[in-house]
């Protein structure tokens, strides 16, 4: 089973992650924007090649989960990092407010239907983690889920974390490599990005009054994130808290983690057995004669 190795932004599984200590900006030693862009371009090509081998190897799937506050740059990161990958080799799904049909099922149902097949990269833009984030901040949303035992049980959220941990461990045991990215944008950077959505006409479409209202709950969101990330970061399904105030650095960091994970799987093109190889020679001879 895949296990994450050390990384400065990896959230450990010992409950020690403190969100208010996590960087939202690149460190002083980080590469400048130009270098980030240059390295990203190379990394994107490597990811595309690795996905091709992932497909031929046919043992693993890769699931990338993205969670963040509004305007942190989920869409742009997904676009930048996967831009080189064969469109047939990856599938992005965005999860919005659940539909009536989705609410009629357990909370892991809607995402399960979009899990990647062996050989493919599946991307979740938001995910079942919304169930312990936005729903934690707005427990009134639980009413629509019509859960039989009510939600007042004091273990309610622990049960949800447990379901998520078990779900992810099950997937990992069966060949899905899971990487989870929390794009950690600061409250002030979010304010600036909302302002630019108001100021620049070509960004008006991105502006949402609802996003500004959600900002009022910033501290509750941070508490929900901190707990959820601590409860669910495990070596086979690690969370990374990526500084998100600088987009070039964020995109490069995410791309490098994906590339390094795929590399560490030691993927290879399958080698035909000797019998098949001798059949190749026969086939070649047949095709050459068949002019
Ligand atoms: P963008 O704004 O870039 O298009 P987005 O992911 O913010 O992307 P929106 O349609 O603006 O998309 O928002 C989706 C909303 O759906 C978010 O507010 C999110 O919290 C909410 N949501 C997602 N899953 C759930 C859920 N399970 N229960 C309740 N709300 C959810
Ligand atoms: Mg939005």
mmCIF file of C-alpha atoms and ligand atoms in Angstrom:
data_model
loop_
_atom_site.group_PDB
_atom_site.id
_atom_site.type_symbol
_atom_site.label_atom_id
_atom_site.label_comp_id
_atom_site.label_asym_id
_atom_site.label_seq_id
_atom_site.Cartn_x
_atom_site.Cartn_y
_atom_site.Cartn_z
ATOM 1 C CA UNK A 1 0.000 0.000 0.000
ATOM 2 C CA UNK A 2 1.276 3.479 -0.864
ATOM 3 C CA UNK A 3 2.589 5.484 2.114
ATOM 4 C CA UNK A 4 3.539 9.159 2.016
ATOM 5 C CA UNK A 5 7.117 10.065 2.823
ATOM 6 C CA UNK A 6 8.252 13.171 4.654
ATOM 7 C CA UNK A 7 7.368 16.565 3.163
ATOM 8 C CA UNK A 8 7.436 19.979 4.850
ATOM 9 C CA UNK A 9 3.727 20.551 4.148
ATOM 10 C CA UNK A 10 2.582 17.023 5.029
ATOM 11 C CA UNK A 11 0.151 16.942 7.957
ATOM 12 C CA UNK A 12 1.381 14.266 10.375
ATOM 13 C CA UNK A 13 -0.980 11.651 11.794
ATOM 14 C CA UNK A 14 -0.280 12.475 15.442
ATOM 15 C CA UNK A 15 -2.905 15.192 15.905
ATOM 16 C CA UNK A 16 -0.249 17.896 16.157
ATOM 17 C CA UNK A 17 -1.264 20.078 13.194
ATOM 18 C CA UNK A 18 -2.000 23.676 14.182
ATOM 19 C CA UNK A 19 -3.634 25.628 11.396
ATOM 20 C CA UNK A 20 -2.691 29.025 12.796
ATOM 21 C CA UNK A 21 0.966 27.973 12.578
ATOM 22 C CA UNK A 22 0.702 26.732 8.985
ATOM 23 C CA UNK A 23 2.216 29.000 6.320
ATOM 24 C CA UNK A 24 -0.028 30.768 3.831
ATOM 25 C CA UNK A 25 2.950 32.307 2.041
ATOM 26 C CA UNK A 26 6.007 30.674 0.502
ATOM 27 C CA UNK A 27 9.062 30.720 2.748
ATOM 28 C CA UNK A 28 12.073 32.980 2.177
ATOM 29 C CA UNK A 29 13.978 30.211 0.420
ATOM 30 C CA UNK A 30 11.149 29.474 -2.009
ATOM 31 C CA UNK A 31 11.844 29.850 -5.747
ATOM 32 C CA UNK A 32 10.652 33.120 -7.351
ATOM 33 C CA UNK A 33 7.569 33.208 -9.602
ATOM 34 C CA UNK A 34 9.556 32.851 -12.788
ATOM 35 C CA UNK A 35 11.386 29.788 -11.557
ATOM 36 C CA UNK A 36 8.122 28.309 -10.249
ATOM 37 C CA UNK A 37 6.561 28.677 -13.703
ATOM 38 C CA UNK A 38 9.560 27.149 -15.419
ATOM 39 C CA UNK A 39 9.704 24.199 -13.041
ATOM 40 C CA UNK A 40 5.934 23.740 -13.247
ATOM 41 C CA UNK A 41 6.085 23.377 -17.032
ATOM 42 C CA UNK A 42 8.668 20.591 -16.707
ATOM 43 C CA UNK A 43 6.759 18.920 -13.886
ATOM 44 C CA UNK A 44 3.480 18.941 -15.836
ATOM 45 C CA UNK A 45 5.198 17.032 -18.655
ATOM 46 C CA UNK A 46 6.555 14.487 -16.206
ATOM 47 C CA UNK A 47 3.090 13.979 -14.709
ATOM 48 C CA UNK A 48 1.667 13.408 -18.190
ATOM 49 C CA UNK A 49 4.318 10.761 -18.946
ATOM 50 C CA UNK A 50 3.801 9.098 -15.576
ATOM 51 C CA UNK A 51 0.040 8.943 -16.113
ATOM 52 C CA UNK A 52 0.678 7.152 -19.386
ATOM 53 C CA UNK A 53 2.713 4.513 -17.535
ATOM 54 C CA UNK A 54 0.090 4.400 -14.760
ATOM 55 C CA UNK A 55 -2.401 3.401 -17.434
ATOM 56 C CA UNK A 56 -0.176 0.749 -18.992
ATOM 57 C CA UNK A 57 0.849 -0.591 -15.566
ATOM 58 C CA UNK A 58 -2.858 -0.965 -14.710
ATOM 59 C CA UNK A 59 -2.522 -1.537 -10.957
ATOM 60 C CA UNK A 60 -3.147 1.855 -9.361
ATOM 61 C CA UNK A 61 -5.566 4.750 -9.628
ATOM 62 C CA UNK A 62 -4.691 8.203 -8.313
ATOM 63 C CA UNK A 63 -7.262 10.272 -6.431
ATOM 64 C CA UNK A 64 -6.530 13.959 -5.816
ATOM 65 C CA UNK A 65 -8.792 15.759 -3.351
ATOM 66 C CA UNK A 66 -8.852 19.562 -3.235
ATOM 67 C CA UNK A 67 -10.414 21.520 -0.399
ATOM 68 C CA UNK A 68 -10.085 25.219 0.374
ATOM 69 C CA UNK A 69 -11.843 28.413 1.316
ATOM 70 C CA UNK A 70 -13.348 30.368 -1.604
ATOM 71 C CA UNK A 71 -10.885 32.093 -3.941
ATOM 72 C CA UNK A 72 -7.935 29.992 -2.756
ATOM 73 C CA UNK A 73 -7.397 28.844 -6.340
ATOM 74 C CA UNK A 74 -8.643 25.254 -6.553
ATOM 75 C CA UNK A 75 -9.791 25.522 -10.171
ATOM 76 C CA UNK A 76 -6.641 27.248 -11.389
ATOM 77 C CA UNK A 77 -4.404 24.736 -9.625
ATOM 78 C CA UNK A 78 -6.260 21.755 -11.071
ATOM 79 C CA UNK A 79 -6.057 23.306 -14.542
ATOM 80 C CA UNK A 80 -2.351 24.149 -14.245
ATOM 81 C CA UNK A 81 -1.240 20.836 -12.801
ATOM 82 C CA UNK A 82 -3.225 18.551 -15.117
ATOM 83 C CA UNK A 83 -2.976 20.611 -18.294
ATOM 84 C CA UNK A 84 -0.559 18.149 -19.907
ATOM 85 C CA UNK A 85 -2.376 14.942 -19.049
ATOM 86 C CA UNK A 86 -4.210 13.007 -21.761
ATOM 87 C CA UNK A 87 -7.890 14.017 -21.290
ATOM 88 C CA UNK A 88 -8.820 10.320 -21.441
ATOM 89 C CA UNK A 89 -6.511 9.674 -18.511
ATOM 90 C CA UNK A 90 -8.036 12.030 -16.001
ATOM 91 C CA UNK A 91 -11.429 13.077 -14.776
ATOM 92 C CA UNK A 92 -12.303 16.148 -12.701
ATOM 93 C CA UNK A 93 -15.525 16.294 -10.669
ATOM 94 C CA UNK A 94 -16.762 19.381 -8.798
ATOM 95 C CA UNK A 95 -19.077 18.799 -5.865
ATOM 96 C CA UNK A 96 -21.587 21.547 -5.111
ATOM 97 C CA UNK A 97 -24.603 21.692 -2.792
ATOM 98 C CA UNK A 98 -26.040 18.136 -2.840
ATOM 99 C CA UNK A 99 -29.087 17.410 -5.017
ATOM 100 C CA UNK A 100 -32.283 15.790 -3.722
ATOM 101 C CA UNK A 101 -31.139 12.448 -5.144
ATOM 102 C CA UNK A 102 -27.759 12.756 -3.439
ATOM 103 C CA UNK A 103 -29.416 13.651 -0.132
ATOM 104 C CA UNK A 104 -31.361 10.405 -0.352
ATOM 105 C CA UNK A 105 -28.112 8.441 0.020
ATOM 106 C CA UNK A 106 -25.345 8.197 2.600
ATOM 107 C CA UNK A 107 -22.743 10.945 2.452
ATOM 108 C CA UNK A 108 -20.105 8.886 0.624
ATOM 109 C CA UNK A 109 -22.387 7.846 -2.210
ATOM 110 C CA UNK A 110 -22.109 10.757 -4.591
ATOM 111 C CA UNK A 111 -18.324 10.854 -4.622
ATOM 112 C CA UNK A 112 -17.935 7.075 -4.836
ATOM 113 C CA UNK A 113 -19.574 7.107 -8.251
ATOM 114 C CA UNK A 114 -16.779 9.353 -9.532
ATOM 115 C CA UNK A 115 -13.765 7.519 -8.128
ATOM 116 C CA UNK A 116 -11.021 6.962 -10.709
ATOM 117 C CA UNK A 117 -10.595 3.607 -12.405
ATOM 118 C CA UNK A 118 -7.230 1.818 -12.349
ATOM 119 C CA UNK A 119 -4.764 3.645 -14.551
ATOM 120 C CA UNK A 120 -6.540 6.995 -14.282
ATOM 121 C CA UNK A 121 -6.287 10.199 -12.261
ATOM 122 C CA UNK A 122 -9.509 11.335 -10.569
ATOM 123 C CA UNK A 123 -9.751 14.848 -9.184
ATOM 124 C CA UNK A 124 -12.310 15.940 -6.607
ATOM 125 C CA UNK A 125 -12.857 19.692 -6.555
ATOM 126 C CA UNK A 126 -14.493 19.652 -3.094
ATOM 127 C CA UNK A 127 -15.467 16.217 -1.823
ATOM 128 C CA UNK A 128 -17.035 14.254 1.035
ATOM 129 C CA UNK A 129 -14.904 16.473 3.269
ATOM 130 C CA UNK A 130 -17.608 19.150 2.832
ATOM 131 C CA UNK A 131 -19.597 16.922 5.187
ATOM 132 C CA UNK A 132 -17.224 17.738 8.057
ATOM 133 C CA UNK A 133 -16.458 21.313 6.940
ATOM 134 C CA UNK A 134 -19.365 23.375 5.564
ATOM 135 C CA UNK A 135 -21.838 21.057 7.304
ATOM 136 C CA UNK A 136 -19.917 21.350 10.574
ATOM 137 C CA UNK A 137 -20.073 25.147 10.326
ATOM 138 C CA UNK A 138 -23.765 24.985 9.322
ATOM 139 C CA UNK A 139 -25.201 21.994 11.224
ATOM 140 C CA UNK A 140 -28.659 23.133 10.095
ATOM 141 C CA UNK A 141 -27.807 21.540 6.691
ATOM 142 C CA UNK A 142 -28.079 18.157 8.390
ATOM 143 C CA UNK A 143 -31.862 18.523 8.552
ATOM 144 C CA UNK A 144 -32.065 17.867 4.796
ATOM 145 C CA UNK A 145 -30.124 14.611 5.254
ATOM 146 C CA UNK A 146 -32.936 13.086 7.396
ATOM 147 C CA UNK A 147 -30.635 10.857 9.431
ATOM 148 C CA UNK A 148 -32.541 8.325 11.550
ATOM 149 C CA UNK A 149 -30.564 8.687 14.761
ATOM 150 C CA UNK A 150 -30.613 12.449 14.771
ATOM 151 C CA UNK A 151 -27.456 14.460 14.936
ATOM 152 C CA UNK A 152 -27.338 15.223 18.609
ATOM 153 C CA UNK A 153 -25.265 12.187 19.397
ATOM 154 C CA UNK A 154 -22.021 13.451 20.890
ATOM 155 C CA UNK A 155 -20.040 11.055 18.683
ATOM 156 C CA UNK A 156 -21.626 12.331 15.476
ATOM 157 C CA UNK A 157 -18.553 14.026 14.005
ATOM 158 C CA UNK A 158 -16.219 11.297 15.249
ATOM 159 C CA UNK A 159 -18.360 8.799 13.370
ATOM 160 C CA UNK A 160 -18.046 10.845 10.214
ATOM 161 C CA UNK A 161 -14.247 10.976 10.530
ATOM 162 C CA UNK A 162 -14.233 7.242 11.167
ATOM 163 C CA UNK A 163 -16.330 6.605 8.039
ATOM 164 C CA UNK A 164 -13.957 8.736 5.982
ATOM 165 C CA UNK A 165 -10.832 7.077 7.383
ATOM 166 C CA UNK A 166 -12.213 3.600 6.750
ATOM 167 C CA UNK A 167 -13.400 4.529 3.266
ATOM 168 C CA UNK A 168 -9.969 5.870 2.334
ATOM 169 C CA UNK A 169 -8.126 2.926 3.851
ATOM 170 C CA UNK A 170 -10.334 0.556 1.894
ATOM 171 C CA UNK A 171 -9.581 2.425 -1.328
ATOM 172 C CA UNK A 172 -5.854 2.496 -0.578
ATOM 173 C CA UNK A 173 -5.760 -1.238 0.102
ATOM 174 C CA UNK A 174 -7.368 -1.807 -3.272
ATOM 175 C CA UNK A 175 -4.970 0.271 -5.322
ATOM 176 C CA UNK A 176 -6.160 3.869 -5.112
ATOM 177 C CA UNK A 177 -3.354 6.232 -4.195
ATOM 178 C CA UNK A 178 -4.875 9.198 -2.386
ATOM 179 C CA UNK A 179 -3.401 12.693 -2.054
ATOM 180 C CA UNK A 180 -5.362 15.478 -0.361
ATOM 181 C CA UNK A 181 -4.552 19.162 -0.717
ATOM 182 C CA UNK A 182 -5.779 21.913 1.558
ATOM 183 C CA UNK A 183 -4.983 25.173 -0.229
ATOM 184 C CA UNK A 184 -4.255 27.433 2.701
ATOM 185 C CA UNK A 185 -5.128 31.004 1.743
ATOM 186 C CA UNK A 186 -5.020 33.794 4.338
ATOM 187 C CA UNK A 187 -8.100 35.785 5.222
ATOM 188 C CA UNK A 188 -6.477 38.970 3.946
ATOM 189 C CA UNK A 189 -5.474 37.440 0.611
ATOM 190 C CA UNK A 190 -9.063 36.205 0.198
ATOM 191 C CA UNK A 191 -10.286 39.771 0.840
ATOM 192 C CA UNK A 192 -7.959 41.085 -1.887
ATOM 193 C CA UNK A 193 -9.114 38.437 -4.362
ATOM 194 C CA UNK A 194 -12.791 39.221 -3.684
ATOM 195 C CA UNK A 195 -12.027 42.913 -4.209
ATOM 196 C CA UNK A 196 -10.373 42.214 -7.545
ATOM 197 C CA UNK A 197 -13.466 40.227 -8.574
ATOM 198 C CA UNK A 198 -15.485 43.378 -7.902
ATOM 199 C CA UNK A 199 -13.056 45.681 -9.639
ATOM 200 C CA UNK A 200 -12.164 43.810 -12.824
ATOM 201 C CA UNK A 201 -15.094 43.352 -15.234
ATOM 202 C CA UNK A 202 -13.752 40.038 -16.576
ATOM 203 C CA UNK A 203 -13.777 38.678 -13.022
ATOM 204 C CA UNK A 204 -17.295 39.889 -12.132
ATOM 205 C CA UNK A 205 -18.779 36.494 -12.970
ATOM 206 C CA UNK A 206 -16.693 34.935 -10.236
ATOM 207 C CA UNK A 207 -18.042 37.211 -7.529
ATOM 208 C CA UNK A 208 -20.601 35.704 -5.200
ATOM 209 C CA UNK A 209 -22.342 37.445 -2.321
ATOM 210 C CA UNK A 210 -22.577 34.081 -0.625
ATOM 211 C CA UNK A 211 -18.798 33.793 -0.504
ATOM 212 C CA UNK A 212 -18.576 37.110 1.334
ATOM 213 C CA UNK A 213 -21.210 35.888 3.804
ATOM 214 C CA UNK A 214 -19.235 32.668 4.427
ATOM 215 C CA UNK A 215 -16.196 34.790 5.272
ATOM 216 C CA UNK A 216 -18.046 35.811 8.441
ATOM 217 C CA UNK A 217 -17.575 32.220 9.625
ATOM 218 C CA UNK A 218 -13.831 32.180 8.944
ATOM 219 C CA UNK A 219 -12.787 31.122 12.460
ATOM 220 C CA UNK A 220 -15.345 28.317 12.574
ATOM 221 C CA UNK A 221 -14.102 27.071 9.208
ATOM 222 C CA UNK A 222 -10.506 27.116 10.426
ATOM 223 C CA UNK A 223 -11.481 25.100 13.515
ATOM 224 C CA UNK A 224 -13.364 22.601 11.341
ATOM 225 C CA UNK A 225 -10.429 22.292 8.938
ATOM 226 C CA UNK A 226 -7.900 21.820 11.711
ATOM 227 C CA UNK A 227 -9.861 19.023 13.316
ATOM 228 C CA UNK A 228 -10.779 17.308 10.044
ATOM 229 C CA UNK A 229 -7.217 17.374 8.723
ATOM 230 C CA UNK A 230 -5.803 16.008 11.976
ATOM 231 C CA UNK A 231 -8.435 13.281 12.142
ATOM 232 C CA UNK A 232 -7.990 12.100 8.567
ATOM 233 C CA UNK A 233 -4.360 12.599 7.554
ATOM 234 C CA UNK A 234 -2.880 9.125 7.398
ATOM 235 C CA UNK A 235 0.208 7.765 5.604
ATOM 236 C CA UNK A 236 -1.982 6.089 2.933
ATOM 237 C CA UNK A 237 -4.222 9.158 2.540
ATOM 238 C CA UNK A 238 -2.120 12.158 3.526
ATOM 239 C CA UNK A 239 -3.226 15.769 3.730
ATOM 240 C CA UNK A 240 -0.888 18.548 2.641
ATOM 241 C CA UNK A 241 -1.463 22.140 3.791
ATOM 242 C CA UNK A 242 -0.170 24.130 0.819
ATOM 243 C CA UNK A 243 0.565 27.856 1.244
ATOM 244 C CA UNK A 244 -1.887 29.447 -1.209
ATOM 245 C CA UNK A 245 -1.253 33.191 -1.097
ATOM 246 C CA UNK A 246 1.161 32.870 -4.023
ATOM 247 C CA UNK A 247 -0.409 30.969 -6.903
ATOM 248 C CA UNK A 248 2.797 30.079 -8.768
ATOM 249 C CA UNK A 249 4.357 28.557 -5.668
ATOM 250 C CA UNK A 250 1.146 26.720 -4.761
ATOM 251 C CA UNK A 251 0.767 25.174 -8.211
ATOM 252 C CA UNK A 252 4.388 24.072 -8.378
ATOM 253 C CA UNK A 253 4.233 22.548 -4.890
ATOM 254 C CA UNK A 254 1.103 20.553 -5.678
ATOM 255 C CA UNK A 255 2.543 19.391 -9.018
ATOM 256 C CA UNK A 256 5.794 18.260 -7.417
ATOM 257 C CA UNK A 257 3.985 16.234 -4.755
ATOM 258 C CA UNK A 258 1.922 14.495 -7.438
ATOM 259 C CA UNK A 259 4.979 13.816 -9.604
ATOM 260 C CA UNK A 260 7.050 12.507 -6.690
ATOM 261 C CA UNK A 261 4.222 10.245 -5.541
ATOM 262 C CA UNK A 262 3.779 8.755 -9.013
ATOM 263 C CA UNK A 263 7.547 8.271 -9.308
ATOM 264 C CA UNK A 264 7.698 6.520 -5.937
ATOM 265 C CA UNK A 265 5.220 3.910 -7.180
ATOM 266 C CA UNK A 266 7.998 2.556 -9.434
ATOM 267 C CA UNK A 267 5.629 2.124 -12.321
ATOM 268 C CA UNK A 268 6.757 0.350 -15.443
ATOM 269 C CA UNK A 269 5.349 -0.715 -18.775
ATOM 270 C CA UNK A 270 4.272 -4.357 -18.486
ATOM 271 C CA UNK A 271 6.729 -6.776 -20.147
ATOM 272 C CA UNK A 272 5.291 -9.498 -22.300
ATOM 273 C CA UNK A 273 6.284 -13.032 -21.230
ATOM 274 C CA UNK A 274 8.735 -15.051 -23.423
ATOM 275 C CA UNK A 275 5.889 -16.977 -25.047
ATOM 276 C CA UNK A 276 4.173 -13.764 -26.097
ATOM 277 C CA UNK A 277 7.488 -12.390 -27.360
ATOM 278 C CA UNK A 278 8.019 -15.372 -29.636
ATOM 279 C CA UNK A 279 4.444 -14.909 -30.928
ATOM 280 C CA UNK A 280 5.450 -11.288 -31.706
ATOM 281 C CA UNK A 281 8.138 -12.636 -34.035
ATOM 282 C CA UNK A 282 5.614 -14.851 -35.787
ATOM 283 C CA UNK A 283 3.197 -11.935 -36.111
ATOM 284 C CA UNK A 284 5.930 -9.670 -37.456
ATOM 285 C CA UNK A 285 6.858 -12.250 -40.088
ATOM 286 C CA UNK A 286 3.189 -12.648 -41.065
ATOM 287 C CA UNK A 287 2.632 -8.877 -41.375
ATOM 288 C CA UNK A 288 5.806 -8.384 -43.387
ATOM 289 C CA UNK A 289 4.738 -11.028 -45.883
ATOM 290 C CA UNK A 290 1.233 -9.593 -46.158
ATOM 291 C CA UNK A 291 2.075 -6.723 -48.536
HETATM 292 P P1 LIG B 1 -16.392 28.233 -7.847
HETATM 293 O O1 LIG B 1 -16.975 29.263 -6.939
HETATM 294 O O2 LIG B 1 -14.944 28.444 -8.143
HETATM 295 O O3 LIG B 1 -17.210 27.962 -9.055
HETATM 296 P P2 LIG B 1 -17.078 26.389 -5.790
HETATM 297 O O4 LIG B 1 -16.518 25.035 -5.488
HETATM 298 O O5 LIG B 1 -16.926 27.417 -4.711
HETATM 299 O O6 LIG B 1 -16.378 26.840 -7.095
HETATM 300 P P3 LIG B 1 -19.849 27.013 -5.752
HETATM 301 O O7 LIG B 1 -20.997 26.551 -6.582
HETATM 302 O O8 LIG B 1 -19.555 28.461 -5.632
HETATM 303 O O9 LIG B 1 -18.558 26.224 -6.249
HETATM 304 O O10 LIG B 1 -20.034 26.478 -4.278
HETATM 305 C C1 LIG B 1 -20.324 25.186 -3.971
HETATM 306 C C2 LIG B 1 -20.910 25.245 -2.589
HETATM 307 O O11 LIG B 1 -21.430 23.963 -2.290
HETATM 308 C C3 LIG B 1 -19.890 25.579 -1.529
HETATM 309 O O12 LIG B 1 -20.359 26.624 -0.730
HETATM 310 C C4 LIG B 1 -19.801 24.292 -0.737
HETATM 311 O O13 LIG B 1 -19.499 24.497 0.612
HETATM 312 C C5 LIG B 1 -21.169 23.725 -0.946
HETATM 313 N N1 LIG B 1 -21.219 22.283 -0.701
HETATM 314 C C6 LIG B 1 -20.463 21.325 -1.256
HETATM 315 N N2 LIG B 1 -20.741 20.125 -0.737
HETATM 316 C C7 LIG B 1 -21.702 20.320 0.196
HETATM 317 C C8 LIG B 1 -22.401 19.463 1.080
HETATM 318 N N3 LIG B 1 -22.149 18.160 1.119
HETATM 319 N N4 LIG B 1 -23.341 20.006 1.864
HETATM 320 C C9 LIG B 1 -23.591 21.330 1.816
HETATM 321 N N5 LIG B 1 -22.965 22.199 1.022
HETATM 322 C C10 LIG B 1 -22.028 21.700 0.208
HETATM 323 MG MG1 LIG B 2 -17.687 29.414 -4.930
#
